[in-house]
């Protein structure tokens, strides 16, 4: 079973349906026991970083997510859920993240359209089981802040939006995707499928 | 590089697509979910549903359409029409919509933009602007109620206010171009797109693949939307994308 962690942020229905379409059982849940028992967990999220962390804290799920990550079972953060994996964000002030990956989340700055919204090309820059038999292409992004991992080896894929932008991060069985794989057509589903396959294999 | 987006729009009334849809390979051309899935397969980058139901029951039906669409398609979609409160937004977002389009209600109560953006994030809030050139002002004026009511508000100022209040995107319809099939409104789109820092979807006037290429390059639009020419297969999404590629425009 794949736990889609419900902490009051965002569109959980699309994520859980995508998981089910790929042939896995999904449960949208905020129950710590159910999350910790899951074969894989997805931390989705749209909205503001500070609100999301406050929700995770208030619901007691911050500890649960950290415990889950430490268990070595596959965990995937999507969009804001990926940003939450990092140390801190500068979105509306300074906010501590889950600190599972060292790095910061910063605002896009410059004379171009923000949010970075729409389909952009992935470039794989690292090795990952997520990329097995996957050809890079366009996936759907929508975000105004982007993550800067401290460690180069955590960066698996980038896209180009006026600068290289973190698109996929990963270390061991912990992964993050800045784009929405559940909204990114066939390529998005393929990458999500590769993640789900790891829930049977167990890496790390 | 970020691709330019092509977006088909479906008018939905009481859970059924209205305005003729001319697809041969559909079981039921009136089913919005089936049509959405087909456009997804054809390469649409996003979809817009405009709910034109007048009744409460019709709107409830839309929530079901949204839920089923989220199960069937793997591209983002926006729902607009008759949304008046953050409660309305929440219902549709929870059902699986990615973005919410607001138009008349935002003019009547601009705080709706601010509230929606704060609660759900700017990326969820699309402010739709129906604009028509006002000869006296020599500038575009905002219309509401499906383009029937002039507001006395200048489109450019409103676009900038919408951005300031937290809109993540603008859906800009030219009432002068709409229905003409002579091409999108180049001056309007360009003026608005150059005056805001958020993406602009151009709408109204599409008649050929070339029109899309023009508005996405010379018109500075980030995305282009059309309804009837796609429904009647006068132009397919594929043809539009081929044309764009030929013009050197980055598409998916």
CSV table of C-alpha atoms in Angstrom, one decimal, chain A residues 50-168:
chain,number,residue,atom,x,y,z
A,50,UNK,CA,5.4,27.9,6.1
A,51,UNK,CA,1.8,26.8,6.2
A,52,UNK,CA,2.7,23.3,5.1
A,53,UNK,CA,5.4,22.9,7.8
A,54,UNK,CA,3.0,24.4,10.4
A,55,UNK,CA,0.4,21.8,9.3
A,56,UNK,CA,2.9,19.0,9.5
A,57,UNK,CA,3.9,20.0,13.0
A,58,UNK,CA,0.3,20.6,14.2
A,59,UNK,CA,-0.8,17.2,13.0
A,60,UNK,CA,2.3,15.5,14.5
A,61,UNK,CA,3.2,14.3,11.0
A,62,UNK,CA,6.6,16.0,10.9
A,63,UNK,CA,8.0,13.3,13.2
A,64,UNK,CA,6.1,10.6,11.3
A,65,UNK,CA,7.6,11.7,7.9
A,66,UNK,CA,11.1,11.8,9.4
A,67,UNK,CA,10.7,8.4,11.0
A,68,UNK,CA,9.4,7.0,7.7
A,69,UNK,CA,12.4,8.4,5.8
A,70,UNK,CA,14.8,6.9,8.4
A,71,UNK,CA,13.1,3.5,7.9
A,72,UNK,CA,14.6,3.3,4.4
A,73,UNK,CA,11.3,2.7,2.7
A,74,UNK,CA,10.8,4.8,-0.4
A,75,UNK,CA,9.5,8.3,0.1
A,76,UNK,CA,8.6,10.8,-2.6
A,77,UNK,CA,8.0,14.5,-2.1
A,78,UNK,CA,6.1,16.2,-5.0
A,79,UNK,CA,6.3,19.9,-5.8
A,80,UNK,CA,6.0,21.7,-2.4
A,81,UNK,CA,6.4,18.2,-0.9
A,82,UNK,CA,9.9,18.1,-2.5
A,83,UNK,CA,10.8,21.5,-1.2
A,84,UNK,CA,9.8,20.5,2.4
A,85,UNK,CA,12.6,17.8,2.3
A,86,UNK,CA,15.2,20.5,2.5
A,87,UNK,CA,16.7,22.4,5.4
A,88,UNK,CA,15.0,25.7,5.0
A,89,UNK,CA,13.0,28.0,2.8
A,90,UNK,CA,12.9,31.8,2.4
A,91,UNK,CA,9.2,31.8,1.3
A,92,UNK,CA,7.6,34.6,3.3
A,93,UNK,CA,10.3,34.7,5.9
A,94,UNK,CA,12.6,32.0,7.0
A,95,UNK,CA,11.1,28.5,7.7
A,96,UNK,CA,12.8,25.3,8.8
A,97,UNK,CA,12.0,22.3,6.6
A,98,UNK,CA,12.2,18.6,7.3
A,99,UNK,CA,16.0,18.8,6.8
A,100,UNK,CA,16.2,15.3,5.2
A,101,UNK,CA,18.3,16.8,2.4
A,102,UNK,CA,20.7,19.7,3.0
A,103,UNK,CA,19.8,22.7,1.0
A,104,UNK,CA,17.7,25.8,0.7
A,105,UNK,CA,14.6,26.9,-1.1
A,106,UNK,CA,14.8,30.3,-2.7
A,107,UNK,CA,12.5,32.6,-4.8
A,108,UNK,CA,12.9,33.0,-8.5
A,109,UNK,CA,14.3,36.4,-9.1
A,110,UNK,CA,14.5,38.3,-12.3
A,111,UNK,CA,12.7,39.9,-15.2
A,112,UNK,CA,10.8,36.8,-16.3
A,113,UNK,CA,7.4,35.3,-15.6
A,114,UNK,CA,6.9,33.9,-12.2
A,115,UNK,CA,5.5,31.3,-11.4
A,116,UNK,CA,7.6,29.0,-13.6
A,117,UNK,CA,4.4,27.5,-15.0
A,118,UNK,CA,4.0,24.9,-17.8
A,119,UNK,CA,5.9,22.1,-19.5
A,120,UNK,CA,9.6,22.1,-19.4
A,121,UNK,CA,12.4,19.7,-20.5
A,122,UNK,CA,14.1,17.4,-18.0
A,123,UNK,CA,17.8,16.8,-18.2
A,124,UNK,CA,19.1,13.8,-16.2
A,125,UNK,CA,22.3,14.8,-14.4
A,126,UNK,CA,22.6,11.9,-12.0
A,127,UNK,CA,22.2,8.1,-12.0
A,128,UNK,CA,18.9,6.9,-10.5
A,129,UNK,CA,16.7,3.8,-10.6
A,130,UNK,CA,14.0,6.3,-11.5
A,131,UNK,CA,15.6,6.7,-14.9
A,132,UNK,CA,15.7,3.1,-15.9
A,133,UNK,CA,14.4,2.9,-19.5
A,134,UNK,CA,13.1,6.4,-19.3
A,135,UNK,CA,13.8,9.0,-22.0
A,136,UNK,CA,13.8,12.6,-20.7
A,137,UNK,CA,11.2,15.0,-22.1
A,138,UNK,CA,8.6,17.6,-20.9
A,139,UNK,CA,7.0,17.5,-17.5
A,140,UNK,CA,4.6,20.0,-15.9
A,141,UNK,CA,6.0,22.5,-13.4
A,142,UNK,CA,4.3,25.2,-11.4
A,143,UNK,CA,6.3,26.9,-8.7
A,144,UNK,CA,7.7,30.3,-7.6
A,145,UNK,CA,10.4,29.0,-5.4
A,146,UNK,CA,13.1,26.5,-6.3
A,147,UNK,CA,15.5,24.3,-4.3
A,148,UNK,CA,19.2,24.6,-4.2
A,149,UNK,CA,20.7,21.3,-2.8
A,150,UNK,CA,24.0,21.7,-1.0
A,151,UNK,CA,25.3,18.4,-2.3
A,152,UNK,CA,25.7,17.9,-6.0
A,153,UNK,CA,25.2,14.2,-5.7
A,154,UNK,CA,21.6,14.7,-4.4
A,155,UNK,CA,20.7,16.4,-7.7
A,156,UNK,CA,19.3,13.9,-10.2
A,157,UNK,CA,17.6,16.0,-12.9
A,158,UNK,CA,17.4,19.7,-13.8
A,159,UNK,CA,15.3,21.8,-16.1
A,160,UNK,CA,16.2,25.2,-17.6
A,161,UNK,CA,14.3,28.3,-16.6
A,162,UNK,CA,16.6,31.3,-17.0
A,163,UNK,CA,19.0,29.1,-14.9
A,164,UNK,CA,19.3,25.5,-14.1
A,165,UNK,CA,16.4,24.5,-11.8
A,166,UNK,CA,16.3,21.5,-9.5
A,167,UNK,CA,13.7,19.1,-11.0
A,168,UNK,CA,14.5,15.7,-9.3
